[in-house]
Coordinates of C-alpha atoms and ligand atoms in Angstrom, one line a residue:
M2 CA 50.4 9.0 4.8
P3 CA 52.6 7.1 7.3
N4 CA 51.4 6.5 10.7
R5 CA 53.5 8.8 12.5
S6 CA 52.3 7.8 16.2
N7 CA 54.0 5.0 18.2
R8 CA 51.6 2.8 18.3
P9 CA 50.1 0.1 15.8
A10 CA 47.4 1.3 12.9
S11 CA 44.1 0.1 15.1
S12 CA 45.0 0.3 18.7
L13 CA 44.1 3.5 20.5
P14 CA 45.8 5.0 23.4
P15 CA 45.3 4.1 27.0
T16 CA 44.3 7.3 28.2
L17 CA 41.6 7.6 25.7
V18 CA 38.7 6.1 27.6
P19 CA 39.0 8.3 30.9
T20 CA 39.9 11.5 29.0
L21 CA 37.0 11.1 27.2
V22 CA 34.1 9.7 29.4
D23 CA 35.9 12.9 31.8
W24 CA 34.8 16.1 29.3
F25 CA 31.7 13.8 28.7
A26 CA 31.0 14.6 32.7
R27 CA 31.5 18.1 32.1
Q28 CA 30.3 19.0 29.4
R29 CA 27.1 16.8 28.3
R30 CA 24.0 18.5 27.5
P31 CA 21.1 18.1 29.7
L32 CA 18.7 15.9 27.7
P33 CA 15.6 14.9 28.9
W34 CA 16.3 11.0 28.9
R35 CA 19.6 11.5 30.6
T36 CA 17.6 12.2 33.6
D37 CA 17.4 8.3 34.5
R38 CA 18.3 5.0 33.8
D39 CA 14.8 3.3 33.2
P40 CA 15.2 0.9 30.7
Y41 CA 11.9 1.5 29.2
H42 CA 13.0 5.8 29.0
I43 CA 16.4 4.5 27.1
W44 CA 14.7 2.1 25.1
V45 CA 12.2 4.9 23.8
A46 CA 15.0 7.6 23.3
E47 CA 16.9 5.5 21.7
V48 CA 14.6 4.2 18.7
L49 CA 13.5 8.1 18.4
L50 CA 17.4 9.0 17.8
Q51 CA 17.4 6.0 15.4
Q52 CA 16.1 8.2 13.0
T53 CA 15.1 11.8 14.6
R54 CA 17.7 14.4 15.7
V55 CA 18.5 15.6 18.9
A56 CA 16.6 18.5 19.1
Q57 CA 13.7 17.3 16.9
A58 CA 13.6 14.1 19.2
A59 CA 13.2 15.8 22.7
P60 CA 9.4 16.9 22.9
Y61 CA 8.4 13.8 21.1
Y62 CA 10.4 11.5 23.9
E63 CA 8.5 13.7 26.8
R64 CA 4.9 13.4 25.0
F65 CA 5.3 9.6 24.2
L66 CA 6.9 9.4 27.5
R67 CA 3.6 11.5 29.0
E68 CA 0.5 9.8 27.1
F69 CA 3.1 6.2 27.8
P70 CA 4.6 6.8 31.0
T71 CA 5.5 2.7 31.4
V72 CA 6.2 -0.6 29.5
V73 CA 2.3 -1.5 30.8
S74 CA 0.5 1.4 29.7
L75 CA 2.2 1.4 25.9
A76 CA 0.5 -2.2 25.6
E77 CA -2.6 -1.5 26.7
A78 CA -3.4 1.4 24.2
P79 CA -4.9 1.1 20.7
L80 CA -2.1 1.4 18.4
E81 CA -3.7 4.4 16.3
R82 CA -3.5 6.1 19.6
V83 CA 0.0 4.9 19.6
L84 CA 0.3 6.8 16.0
K85 CA -1.0 9.6 16.7
V86 CA 1.6 10.3 19.6
W87 CA 4.0 9.7 17.2
Q88 CA 2.8 11.7 14.5
G89 CA 5.2 13.9 12.9
A90 CA 8.3 12.1 14.2
G91 CA 8.0 10.1 11.0
Y92 CA 9.6 6.4 10.1
Y93 CA 6.4 5.1 11.9
A94 CA 7.6 1.7 11.6
R95 CA 9.5 2.9 15.0
A96 CA 5.8 3.5 16.9
R97 CA 4.4 0.1 15.5
H98 CA 7.3 -1.7 16.6
L99 CA 7.6 -0.2 20.1
H100 CA 4.2 -1.1 20.3
T101 CA 4.3 -4.7 19.6
A102 CA 6.9 -5.4 21.5
A103 CA 5.7 -3.6 24.7
R104 CA 2.5 -6.1 24.5
E105 CA 5.5 -9.0 23.8
L106 CA 6.8 -8.1 27.1
V107 CA 4.0 -7.5 28.7
A108 CA 2.7 -11.0 28.2
K109 CA 6.2 -12.8 29.0
S110 CA 8.2 -11.1 31.9
G111 CA 5.2 -8.0 33.2
G112 CA 7.0 -5.3 30.5
R113 CA 10.6 -6.0 32.0
L114 CA 12.7 -5.4 29.2
P115 CA 15.7 -8.3 28.9
R116 CA 19.3 -7.8 29.7
T117 CA 21.4 -8.6 27.2
V118 CA 21.7 -8.2 24.0
G119 CA 20.7 -11.4 22.6
E120 CA 17.1 -11.2 24.0
L121 CA 17.1 -7.3 23.1
E122 CA 18.1 -8.3 19.4
K123 CA 14.8 -10.3 19.1
L124 CA 12.5 -7.7 20.8
P125 CA 10.7 -6.1 17.1
G126 CA 12.3 -3.3 16.0
V127 CA 15.9 -3.7 17.7
G128 CA 18.5 -4.1 15.8
R129 CA 22.1 -4.5 16.6
Y130 CA 23.3 -1.0 17.8
S131 CA 19.8 0.1 19.7
A132 CA 20.4 -3.4 21.3
R133 CA 24.0 -2.6 22.1
A134 CA 22.8 1.0 23.4
I135 CA 20.0 -0.6 25.9
A136 CA 22.3 -3.3 27.3
A137 CA 25.5 -1.0 27.4
L138 CA 23.3 2.4 28.8
A139 CA 20.7 0.9 31.2
F140 CA 22.0 -3.1 32.3
G141 CA 25.8 -1.8 32.0
A142 CA 26.7 -4.4 29.6
R143 CA 30.1 -4.6 28.3
A144 CA 28.7 -3.6 24.5
I145 CA 29.4 -1.0 22.4
P146 CA 26.7 0.6 20.1
L147 CA 27.8 2.4 16.8
E148 CA 25.4 4.6 14.8
A149 CA 26.0 7.3 12.4
N150 CA 28.1 9.4 15.2
G151 CA 30.3 6.8 17.0
L152 CA 31.2 5.3 13.4
R153 CA 32.4 8.6 12.4
V154 CA 34.1 9.3 15.4
A155 CA 35.6 5.6 15.5
A156 CA 36.8 6.2 11.7
R157 CA 38.4 9.4 12.2
W158 CA 40.5 7.9 15.7
T159 CA 41.8 4.8 13.5
R160 CA 42.0 6.1 10.5
E161 CA 39.7 3.5 8.7
E162 CA 39.4 4.0 5.1
G163 CA 37.1 1.1 4.6
D164 CA 33.1 1.6 4.1
V165 CA 31.9 1.7 8.0
R166 CA 28.3 0.6 6.3
R167 CA 30.2 -2.7 6.5
R168 CA 29.6 -5.1 8.1
S169 CA 33.7 -6.2 8.4
V170 CA 34.3 -2.6 9.0
H171 CA 31.8 -2.0 11.5
A172 CA 33.3 -4.8 13.4
R173 CA 36.6 -3.8 13.7
L174 CA 35.7 -0.5 14.5
E175 CA 34.0 -2.0 17.3
Q176 CA 36.8 -4.3 18.4
A177 CA 39.3 -1.1 18.5
L178 CA 37.3 0.5 21.1
S179 CA 36.6 -2.3 23.2
E180 CA 39.9 -2.8 23.7
A181 CA 40.6 0.5 24.2
L182 CA 37.8 0.3 26.8
G183 CA 39.6 -2.6 28.4
K184 CA 37.1 -3.7 31.3
R185 CA 35.6 0.1 32.1
P186 CA 32.2 -0.2 32.3
A187 CA 30.4 0.5 28.7
G188 CA 27.4 3.0 29.2
P189 CA 29.8 6.2 29.8
F190 CA 32.0 5.8 26.9
A191 CA 29.2 5.1 24.5
E192 CA 27.6 8.0 25.6
A193 CA 30.6 10.1 25.8
I194 CA 31.0 9.0 21.8
M195 CA 28.1 9.6 20.5
E196 CA 27.8 13.4 22.3
L197 CA 31.5 13.9 20.7
G198 CA 30.4 12.7 17.4
E199 CA 27.2 15.3 18.1
T200 CA 28.7 18.3 19.6
V201 CA 32.1 18.3 18.2
C202 CA 33.3 15.7 16.0
L203 CA 31.2 16.9 13.4
P204 CA 30.6 15.5 9.8
A205 CA 32.1 18.2 7.3
D206 CA 33.4 20.6 9.6
P207 CA 35.3 18.9 12.8
R208 CA 35.9 21.5 15.7
C209 CA 39.4 20.0 16.4
K210 CA 40.9 22.7 18.1
A211 CA 38.0 21.6 20.3
C212 CA 38.2 18.0 21.2
P213 CA 39.5 16.5 24.1
V214 CA 40.8 13.6 22.3
S215 CA 42.4 15.0 19.2
F216 CA 45.6 13.5 21.1
A217 CA 44.6 10.4 19.6
C218 CA 42.7 10.7 16.6
R219 CA 44.8 9.3 13.7
A220 CA 42.9 11.5 11.1
Y221 CA 43.8 14.7 12.9
T222 CA 47.5 14.0 13.7
E223 CA 48.3 12.3 9.4
L224 CA 45.9 14.3 7.7
D225 CA 44.7 17.7 5.8
D226 CA 41.9 17.3 7.0
P227 CA 40.0 15.0 9.6
A228 CA 36.7 15.5 7.8
V229 CA 37.6 13.3 4.6
L230 CA 37.0 10.0 6.5
P231 CA 34.8 7.9 6.7
R232 CA 34.7 7.7 2.6
R233 CA 31.7 7.8 1.4
P234 CA 30.5 7.0 -1.7
A235 CA 28.6 9.2 -4.3
P236 CA 25.1 9.4 -2.7
R237 CA 22.4 8.4 -4.7
R238 CA 19.6 10.8 -6.0
R239 CA 15.9 10.3 -4.0
P240 CA 13.9 8.8 -6.3
H241 CA 10.8 11.2 -7.4
V242 CA 7.4 10.1 -7.2
R243 CA 4.1 11.7 -8.7
A244 CA 0.4 10.7 -7.7
S245 CA -2.9 11.3 -7.7
V246 CA -5.2 11.9 -4.5
V247 CA -8.9 11.9 -4.6
V248 CA -10.6 14.0 -1.7
L249 CA -14.2 12.7 -2.0
R250 CA -17.1 14.4 0.2
N251 CA -20.4 13.1 1.1
R252 CA -24.2 15.4 1.5
Q253 CA -23.1 15.5 5.3
N254 CA -19.8 17.3 4.1
R255 CA -17.5 14.4 5.6
W256 CA -14.2 13.6 3.8
F257 CA -13.5 9.7 3.3
V258 CA -10.4 8.2 3.9
Q259 CA -8.7 5.2 4.5
R260 CA -6.1 3.5 6.8
R261 CA -3.2 2.3 5.1
P262 CA -2.4 -1.6 6.0
T263 CA -0.4 -1.9 9.2
T264 CA 2.9 -3.0 7.9
G265 CA 5.2 -1.0 5.3
L266 CA 5.8 2.2 4.5
L267 CA 3.7 4.7 6.5
G268 CA 1.4 1.2 7.6
G269 CA -1.5 2.2 9.6
L270 CA -1.8 5.9 9.2
W271 CA -5.1 7.3 7.6
E272 CA -5.2 9.5 4.4
F273 CA -7.4 10.1 1.2
P274 CA -7.5 7.9 -1.9
G275 CA -5.3 7.7 -4.8
G276 CA -1.6 6.3 -5.7
K277 CA 0.9 6.9 -8.0
I278 CA 0.7 8.2 -11.7
A279 CA 1.8 6.0 -15.0
K280 CA 3.8 6.7 -17.7
R281 CA 2.0 8.7 -19.9
E282 CA -0.9 8.6 -18.0
S283 CA -2.3 12.0 -17.0
A284 CA -3.1 13.2 -13.1
R285 CA -6.8 13.1 -13.4
E286 CA -6.8 10.1 -15.3
A287 CA -4.5 8.8 -12.7
A288 CA -7.1 9.9 -9.8
L289 CA -10.2 8.3 -11.4
R290 CA -8.3 4.8 -11.9
E291 CA -7.3 4.9 -8.6
L292 CA -10.5 5.9 -7.3
K293 CA -11.6 2.9 -9.4
E294 CA -9.5 0.4 -7.7
E295 CA -9.5 1.4 -4.2
T296 CA -13.0 2.4 -3.9
G297 CA -15.8 1.3 -6.6
L298 CA -16.5 4.6 -7.6
R299 CA -16.7 5.4 -11.4
S300 CA -17.5 8.4 -13.2
V301 CA -16.8 10.9 -10.4
R302 CA -16.4 14.1 -11.2
L303 CA -13.1 16.2 -10.3
S304 CA -11.7 19.5 -9.4
P305 CA -8.5 20.2 -9.3
V306 CA -7.1 21.7 -5.9
G307 CA -3.9 22.0 -6.7
V308 CA -0.5 20.4 -6.2
V309 CA 1.8 19.4 -2.6
R310 CA 4.8 18.6 -2.2
H311 CA 6.8 16.6 0.8
A312 CA 10.3 15.2 0.8
Y313 CA 10.3 11.9 3.0
S314 CA 13.9 10.7 3.2
H315 CA 14.3 8.3 1.5
F316 CA 12.0 9.9 -1.8
T317 CA 10.0 12.8 -2.7
V318 CA 6.5 13.1 -4.3
E319 CA 4.3 15.5 -5.6
L320 CA 0.6 14.8 -4.9
H321 CA -1.9 16.6 -7.4
V322 CA -4.7 16.5 -5.5
F323 CA -8.6 16.7 -6.6
A324 CA -11.7 16.6 -5.1
G325 CA -15.1 15.3 -5.7
R326 CA -18.7 13.8 -4.7
G327 CA -18.9 10.4 -4.1
E328 CA -20.1 7.5 -1.5
P329 CA -18.2 4.2 -1.6
R330 CA -19.6 1.6 1.1
R331 CA -18.4 0.9 3.8
R332 CA -16.1 -1.3 5.1
P333 CA -13.6 -1.5 7.7
G334 CA -9.9 0.3 7.6
R335 CA -12.6 3.3 6.1
R336 CA -14.2 6.3 7.4
W337 CA -16.4 9.1 7.2
V338 CA -14.4 12.6 9.0
T339 CA -15.3 15.9 9.4
A340 CA -11.9 18.4 9.5
G341 CA -11.6 18.0 13.5
E342 CA -12.2 14.4 13.8
L343 CA -9.1 13.6 10.8
A344 CA -7.2 15.9 13.3
R345 CA -7.0 13.6 16.0
L346 CA -6.4 10.2 13.6
P347 CA -2.7 9.5 12.3
I348 CA -2.1 10.8 9.0
P349 CA 0.8 11.1 6.7
K350 CA 2.8 14.1 6.6
A351 CA 2.2 15.2 2.8
T352 CA -1.8 14.1 3.8
E353 CA -1.5 16.9 7.2
K354 CA -0.1 19.2 3.8
V355 CA -3.3 18.2 1.4
V356 CA -5.2 19.4 4.1
R357 CA -3.5 22.6 4.7
L358 CA -4.2 23.6 0.7
L359 CA -8.1 22.0 1.3
S360 CA -8.5 24.6 3.7
D361 CA -6.6 27.3 1.6
A362 CA -9.6 26.6 -1.3
S363 CA -12.8 27.1 -1.9
V364 CA -13.4 23.3 -3.1
G365 CA -13.3 19.9 -0.8
R366 CA -13.2 21.5 2.5
A367 CA -15.4 19.6 5.2
S368 CA -17.0 20.9 8.3
R369 CA -14.9 21.3 11.2
D370 CA -16.2 19.8 14.1
Ligands
LIG406 S1 40.3 15.2 16.4 FE1 39.2 16.0 15.1 S2 38.0 14.2 13.7 FE2 39.7 14.1 15.1 S3 37.7 13.1 16.5 FE3 38.5 15.3 17.7 S4 37.2 16.4 16.2 FE4 37.1 14.8 15.1

């Protein structure tokens, strides 16, 4: 397809940035993280928005800042409280990293965030995108943060045919935007790109007729369907995991729960014992094996309660839930809890579903308070 514009393939017209920034000033949605430029607020918002949609992120953002209004208050909170407040937002490593980074900041600088991309990137959980976003939005640094929305928009503007997840392609797009930005402040441009990507330049159905910068978009002016960019490799199927879960009750009708290791998937959250069902193993056999491996208990009589299904972003899971009686030894990271106490602990979404199943079933219920 020929380039019908008179500009070099990767360069963007000089009117692009002021037009988009003007549009953003008029159209920006009143989101809670846009009310001030407090670096801590911007940091929390950027971390949340990494893997959570804007509409879902808003209540979590407000709840998090209500609970931890400053870096110092976050650093002083126990991790368990931070995970509980984060519960439901998913990707718990983000909350753990925020907490660790807050403690580092308090120890090093009284809780002040660094101003440069290089220093920000050294904080736990702050990657290439977040460091640029915080530096540009909070400190006016000349940095271009590009996440999925920004990459899509930039790929369409420049008619980029490469895979935007590749570092070389990412760098090319960043360079093109940087040149278009010139000496202007990066923050408003960066936010305007994100807003365009979230509200107009949608992945499958871009609203080009309503786009304020369609004049600058090569995908729009040169292709029949701008939505073909960015090119996407065929999606991989999410693996499916089958696992067994055992809900143990003691004589006081309390449930036995244990805390996952603080690193890794769902780190630091509380759950019932259990684990993956091996090949050629029944769900009951897996439940008994896991129970023995994790608690040392043997020969527990188990009753099936039901099956819970849950989809995480990278895999789906079906949990075969069993109930039984038994009392493993007390150890750190293990607790006996009532239903009310469990509700106050940070737990994975799938465990919430197990609790709902138990409350509907006639077996396995714990006392309420
Ligand atoms: S013209 Fe269409 S494809 Fe191009 S930036 Fe605007 S909405 Fe996106």
